Amino acid sequence: MARPAKALIDLDALRYNLRLASDLSPDSKVMAVIKADAYGHGALGISKALCDEVSAFGVASIEEAIELREGGIKTPIHLLEGTFSDDEIITASENSFSVSCVNQRQKIAILKADITSPIDVWIFVDTGMHRLGIALEELKSTYEELNTSSNVTDNIVVATHFSCADDLENDFTSIQFSRMTKAMDDISVVKSFCNSAGLIGWPQTRSDWNRLGIILYGGSPLPLPKFETKKLKQVMTLKSEIIALRTIKAGDSVGYAATWIASRETIIATVAIGYGDGYPLNATNGTPVLIRGERCPLAGRVSMDMITVDVTDLSSVELGDEVILWGADLSADEIANYSGTISYELFTRMPARTKRIYIKGDTR
Ligand SMILES: *Cc1c(COP(=O)(O)O)cnc(C)c1O
């Protein structure tokens, strides 16, 4: 018998989410963003499931890109943050990875690199997020220099990243968008603006390429549900089993620091999942888990390997019962809300100890 904590990864749900996203923006190409081990879902498993259906994969480093190539992925791969050292340009050229150019240093490295096959470059422009990207005023000269370099192919893309696209009330996305269109007024070039939140929340900013991450995994890119986000299917189901049951008296406390105190005679189920398995330490008392299809509240602090749950209100419960921590009927977004974080973090923090099991369709 193995430790029962596991993450089921539903590849049919993944492809369903991709289709949903593609249908929203049928004229755009999709870059499936699979950095950080495909947001914890396993980069190879996810890329194999999507390789014939997307135009490129986006990763955060050359190591992540090489892992995919070595795993047999032939689909174009893009380094979203560009290169971290100048020699990576050579590796990128040899493996035909496309690279972002996010500052003048990277631009110089691209122009000066001693390479024989030219690379595809995406010029990332800082339109207000002030994290990465060349200055708006530098776009034209940067474009000119790269476009005339024999190290660069003709497939230059101009891109930007929105800082507030998940907030539909905040006009900053429109401001960033218009800064971008103004700066490009006399350059005719392939464009990329949207991440998942941009795609759902700001239809006018959909363009030649959408760079999609969280939406593919079924997480909501917007804090408030919207028609489209409600249709997403969560790809990851985190589950485990009840490994102990006991009845405690009113007034008894449960767990580290005794943060939960029984107000009545209570049945406590101990579940084999903890922060060492990717369940958030900060999940507060009352965070729901699913047992026999019913929501039961977390009672007591999350341990490394276990949690404790109040199952008093279940009509029946047994040792070995399956416990769903998040999945189709209990979203990671909701658990993230109870834990002061976002589903992106819950997914990407999933440790290696929790086995990913790839399934097709809901086999539960
Ligand atoms: C991670 C990333 C994305 C994907 O963002 P989601 O919100 O997950 O869709 C898109 N573009 C860039 C530049 C990124 O770094």
mmCIF file with all atom_site columns, N, CA and C in Angstrom, residues 305-338:
data_model
loop_
_atom_site.group_PDB
_atom_site.id
_atom_site.type_symbol
_atom_site.label_atom_id
_atom_site.label_alt_id
_atom_site.label_comp_id
_atom_site.label_asym_id
_atom_site.label_entity_id
_atom_site.label_seq_id
_atom_site.pdbx_PDB_ins_code
_atom_site.Cartn_x
_atom_site.Cartn_y
_atom_site.Cartn_z
_atom_site.occupancy
_atom_site.B_iso_or_equiv
_atom_site.pdbx_formal_charge
_atom_site.auth_seq_id
_atom_site.auth_comp_id
_atom_site.auth_asym_id
_atom_site.auth_atom_id
_atom_site.pdbx_PDB_model_num
ATOM 1   N N  . ASP A 1 305 ? 2.061   16.201 7.391  1.00 0.00 ? 305 ASP A N  1
ATOM 2   C CA . ASP A 1 305 ? 1.589   14.977 6.730  1.00 0.00 ? 305 ASP A CA 1
ATOM 3   C C  . ASP A 1 305 ? 0.099   14.707 6.926  1.00 0.00 ? 305 ASP A C  1
ATOM 4   N N  . MET A 1 306 ? -0.551  15.503 7.748  1.00 0.00 ? 306 MET A N  1
ATOM 5   C CA . MET A 1 306 ? -1.948  15.202 8.088  1.00 0.00 ? 306 MET A CA 1
ATOM 6   C C  . MET A 1 306 ? -2.770  16.467 8.272  1.00 0.00 ? 306 MET A C  1
ATOM 7   N N  . ILE A 1 307 ? -4.083  16.306 8.083  1.00 0.00 ? 307 ILE A N  1
ATOM 8   C CA . ILE A 1 307 ? -5.036  17.316 8.532  1.00 0.00 ? 307 ILE A CA 1
ATOM 9   C C  . ILE A 1 307 ? -6.113  16.612 9.362  1.00 0.00 ? 307 ILE A C  1
ATOM 10  N N  . THR A 1 308 ? -6.855  17.400 10.125 1.00 0.00 ? 308 THR A N  1
ATOM 11  C CA . THR A 1 308 ? -7.961  16.869 10.911 1.00 0.00 ? 308 THR A CA 1
ATOM 12  C C  . THR A 1 308 ? -9.242  17.578 10.496 1.00 0.00 ? 308 THR A C  1
ATOM 13  N N  . VAL A 1 309 ? -10.311 16.784 10.392 1.00 0.00 ? 309 VAL A N  1
ATOM 14  C CA . VAL A 1 309 ? -11.555 17.287 9.811  1.00 0.00 ? 309 VAL A CA 1
ATOM 15  C C  . VAL A 1 309 ? -12.712 16.890 10.729 1.00 0.00 ? 309 VAL A C  1
ATOM 16  N N  . ASP A 1 310 ? -13.660 17.802 10.874 1.00 0.00 ? 310 ASP A N  1
ATOM 17  C CA . ASP A 1 310 ? -14.872 17.517 11.671 1.00 0.00 ? 310 ASP A CA 1
ATOM 18  C C  . ASP A 1 310 ? -15.877 16.791 10.777 1.00 0.00 ? 310 ASP A C  1
ATOM 19  N N  . VAL A 1 311 ? -16.088 15.496 11.052 1.00 0.00 ? 311 VAL A N  1
ATOM 20  C CA . VAL A 1 311 ? -17.002 14.702 10.217 1.00 0.00 ? 311 VAL A CA 1
ATOM 21  C C  . VAL A 1 311 ? -18.274 14.313 10.979 1.00 0.00 ? 311 VAL A C  1
ATOM 22  N N  . THR A 1 312 ? -18.547 15.017 12.062 1.00 0.00 ? 312 THR A N  1
ATOM 23  C CA . THR A 1 312 ? -19.687 14.683 12.913 1.00 0.00 ? 312 THR A CA 1
ATOM 24  C C  . THR A 1 312 ? -21.000 14.654 12.136 1.00 0.00 ? 312 THR A C  1
ATOM 25  N N  . ASP A 1 313 ? -21.157 15.553 11.184 1.00 0.00 ? 313 ASP A N  1
ATOM 26  C CA . ASP A 1 313 ? -22.446 15.680 10.494 1.00 0.00 ? 313 ASP A CA 1
ATOM 27  C C  . ASP A 1 313 ? -22.641 14.706 9.335  1.00 0.00 ? 313 ASP A C  1
ATOM 28  N N  . LEU A 1 314 ? -21.635 13.884 9.054  1.00 0.00 ? 314 LEU A N  1
ATOM 29  C CA . LEU A 1 314 ? -21.833 12.876 8.005  1.00 0.00 ? 314 LEU A CA 1
ATOM 30  C C  . LEU A 1 314 ? -22.719 11.758 8.545  1.00 0.00 ? 314 LEU A C  1
ATOM 31  N N  . SER A 1 315 ? -23.601 11.228 7.681  1.00 0.00 ? 315 SER A N  1
ATOM 32  C CA . SER A 1 315 ? -24.472 10.160 8.176  1.00 0.00 ? 315 SER A CA 1
ATOM 33  C C  . SER A 1 315 ? -23.680 8.871  8.376  1.00 0.00 ? 315 SER A C  1
ATOM 34  N N  . SER A 1 316 ? -22.631 8.674  7.601  1.00 0.00 ? 316 SER A N  1
ATOM 35  C CA . SER A 1 316 ? -21.734 7.562  7.893  1.00 0.00 ? 316 SER A CA 1
ATOM 36  C C  . SER A 1 316 ? -20.348 7.906  7.377  1.00 0.00 ? 316 SER A C  1
ATOM 37  N N  . VAL A 1 317 ? -19.352 7.346  8.009  1.00 0.00 ? 317 VAL A N  1
ATOM 38  C CA . VAL A 1 317 ? -17.968 7.616  7.639  1.00 0.00 ? 317 VAL A CA 1
ATOM 39  C C  . VAL A 1 317 ? -17.125 6.440  8.105  1.00 0.00 ? 317 VAL A C  1
ATOM 40  N N  . GLU A 1 318 ? -16.116 6.090  7.318  1.00 0.00 ? 318 GLU A N  1
ATOM 41  C CA . GLU A 1 318 ? -15.292 4.929  7.666  1.00 0.00 ? 318 GLU A CA 1
ATOM 42  C C  . GLU A 1 318 ? -13.820 5.213  7.411  1.00 0.00 ? 318 GLU A C  1
ATOM 43  N N  . LEU A 1 319 ? -12.984 4.474  8.114  1.00 0.00 ? 319 LEU A N  1
ATOM 44  C CA . LEU A 1 319 ? -11.554 4.495  7.820  1.00 0.00 ? 319 LEU A CA 1
ATOM 45  C C  . LEU A 1 319 ? -11.359 4.140  6.348  1.00 0.00 ? 319 LEU A C  1
ATOM 46  N N  . GLY A 1 320 ? -10.434 4.812  5.686  1.00 0.00 ? 320 GLY A N  1
ATOM 47  C CA . GLY A 1 320 ? -10.171 4.503  4.277  1.00 0.00 ? 320 GLY A CA 1
ATOM 48  C C  . GLY A 1 320 ? -11.056 5.276  3.318  1.00 0.00 ? 320 GLY A C  1
ATOM 49  N N  . ASP A 1 321 ? -12.031 6.034  3.832  1.00 0.00 ? 321 ASP A N  1
ATOM 50  C CA . ASP A 1 321 ? -12.865 6.849  2.932  1.00 0.00 ? 321 ASP A CA 1
ATOM 51  C C  . ASP A 1 321 ? -11.990 7.831  2.152  1.00 0.00 ? 321 ASP A C  1
ATOM 52  N N  . GLU A 1 322 ? -12.355 8.023  0.882  1.00 0.00 ? 322 GLU A N  1
ATOM 53  C CA . GLU A 1 322 ? -11.642 8.982  0.047  1.00 0.00 ? 322 GLU A CA 1
ATOM 54  C C  . GLU A 1 322 ? -11.962 10.415 0.489  1.00 0.00 ? 322 GLU A C  1
ATOM 55  N N  . VAL A 1 323 ? -10.939 11.263 0.462  1.00 0.00 ? 323 VAL A N  1
ATOM 56  C CA . VAL A 1 323 ? -11.119 12.676 0.799  1.00 0.00 ? 323 VAL A CA 1
ATOM 57  C C  . VAL A 1 323 ? -10.587 13.503 -0.368 1.00 0.00 ? 323 VAL A C  1
ATOM 58  N N  . ILE A 1 324 ? -11.439 14.404 -0.885 1.00 0.00 ? 324 ILE A N  1
ATOM 59  C CA . ILE A 1 324 ? -11.027 15.289 -1.983 1.00 0.00 ? 324 ILE A CA 1
ATOM 60  C C  . ILE A 1 324 ? -10.675 16.645 -1.376 1.00 0.00 ? 324 ILE A C  1
ATOM 61  N N  . LEU A 1 325 ? -9.443  17.072 -1.605 1.00 0.00 ? 325 LEU A N  1
ATOM 62  C CA . LEU A 1 325 ? -9.010  18.366 -1.069 1.00 0.00 ? 325 LEU A CA 1
ATOM 63  C C  . LEU A 1 325 ? -9.350  19.490 -2.036 1.00 0.00 ? 325 LEU A C  1
ATOM 64  N N  . TRP A 1 326 ? -9.201  19.213 -3.340 1.00 0.00 ? 326 TRP A N  1
ATOM 65  C CA . TRP A 1 326 ? -9.785  20.055 -4.377 1.00 0.00 ? 326 TRP A CA 1
ATOM 66  C C  . TRP A 1 326 ? -9.945  19.221 -5.630 1.00 0.00 ? 326 TRP A C  1
ATOM 67  N N  . GLY A 1 327 ? -10.849 19.670 -6.502 1.00 0.00 ? 327 GLY A N  1
ATOM 68  C CA . GLY A 1 327 ? -11.140 18.899 -7.703 1.00 0.00 ? 327 GLY A CA 1
ATOM 69  C C  . GLY A 1 327 ? -12.376 19.471 -8.359 1.00 0.00 ? 327 GLY A C  1
ATOM 70  N N  . ALA A 1 328 ? -13.065 18.632 -9.115 1.00 0.00 ? 328 ALA A N  1
ATOM 71  C CA . ALA A 1 328 ? -14.185 19.105 -9.916 1.00 0.00 ? 328 ALA A CA 1
ATOM 72  C C  . ALA A 1 328 ? -15.237 19.834 -9.078 1.00 0.00 ? 328 ALA A C  1
ATOM 73  N N  . ASP A 1 329 ? -15.578 19.301 -7.907 1.00 0.00 ? 329 ASP A N  1
ATOM 74  C CA . ASP A 1 329 ? -16.684 19.884 -7.144 1.00 0.00 ? 329 ASP A CA 1
ATOM 75  C C  . ASP A 1 329 ? -16.235 20.784 -5.999 1.00 0.00 ? 329 ASP A C  1
ATOM 76  N N  . LEU A 1 330 ? -14.964 21.042 -5.940 1.00 0.00 ? 330 LEU A N  1
ATOM 77  C CA . LEU A 1 330 ? -14.422 21.917 -4.886 1.00 0.00 ? 330 LEU A CA 1
ATOM 78  C C  . LEU A 1 330 ? -13.173 22.553 -5.486 1.00 0.00 ? 330 LEU A C  1
ATOM 79  N N  . SER A 1 331 ? -13.301 23.826 -5.890 1.00 0.00 ? 331 SER A N  1
ATOM 80  C CA . SER A 1 331 ? -12.220 24.365 -6.713 1.00 0.00 ? 331 SER A CA 1
ATOM 81  C C  . SER A 1 331 ? -11.017 24.751 -5.871 1.00 0.00 ? 331 SER A C  1
ATOM 82  N N  . ALA A 1 332 ? -9.851  24.645 -6.489 1.00 0.00 ? 332 ALA A N  1
ATOM 83  C CA . ALA A 1 332 ? -8.620  25.107 -5.837 1.00 0.00 ? 332 ALA A CA 1
ATOM 84  C C  . ALA A 1 332 ? -8.708  26.611 -5.579 1.00 0.00 ? 332 ALA A C  1
ATOM 85  N N  . ASP A 1 333 ? -9.460  27.331 -6.408 1.00 0.00 ? 333 ASP A N  1
ATOM 86  C CA . ASP A 1 333 ? -9.641  28.769 -6.168 1.00 0.00 ? 333 ASP A CA 1
ATOM 87  C C  . ASP A 1 333 ? -10.311 29.006 -4.817 1.00 0.00 ? 333 ASP A C  1
ATOM 88  N N  . GLU A 1 334 ? -11.305 28.167 -4.503 1.00 0.00 ? 334 GLU A N  1
ATOM 89  C CA . GLU A 1 334 ? -12.009 28.329 -3.220 1.00 0.00 ? 334 GLU A CA 1
ATOM 90  C C  . GLU A 1 334 ? -11.069 28.010 -2.052 1.00 0.00 ? 334 GLU A C  1
ATOM 91  N N  . ILE A 1 335 ? -10.306 26.928 -2.183 1.00 0.00 ? 335 ILE A N  1
ATOM 92  C CA . ILE A 1 335 ? -9.361  26.578 -1.120 1.00 0.00 ? 335 ILE A CA 1
ATOM 93  C C  . ILE A 1 335 ? -8.304  27.672 -0.970 1.00 0.00 ? 335 ILE A C  1
ATOM 94  N N  . ALA A 1 336 ? -7.888  28.239 -2.112 1.00 0.00 ? 336 ALA A N  1
ATOM 95  C CA . ALA A 1 336 ? -6.911  29.335 -2.071 1.00 0.00 ? 336 ALA A CA 1
ATOM 96  C C  . ALA A 1 336 ? -7.484  30.521 -1.280 1.00 0.00 ? 336 ALA A C  1
ATOM 97  N N  . ASN A 1 337 ? -8.770  30.807 -1.483 1.00 0.00 ? 337 ASN A N  1
ATOM 98  C CA . ASN A 1 337 ? -9.406  31.896 -0.742 1.00 0.00 ? 337 ASN A CA 1
ATOM 99  C C  . ASN A 1 337 ? -9.358  31.670 0.755  1.00 0.00 ? 337 ASN A C  1
ATOM 100 N N  . TYR A 1 338 ? -9.574  30.432 1.165  1.00 0.00 ? 338 TYR A N  1
ATOM 101 C CA . TYR A 1 338 ? -9.522  30.109 2.591  1.00 0.00 ? 338 TYR A CA 1
ATOM 102 C C  . TYR A 1 338 ? -8.096  30.179 3.137  1.00 0.00 ? 338 TYR A C  1
#
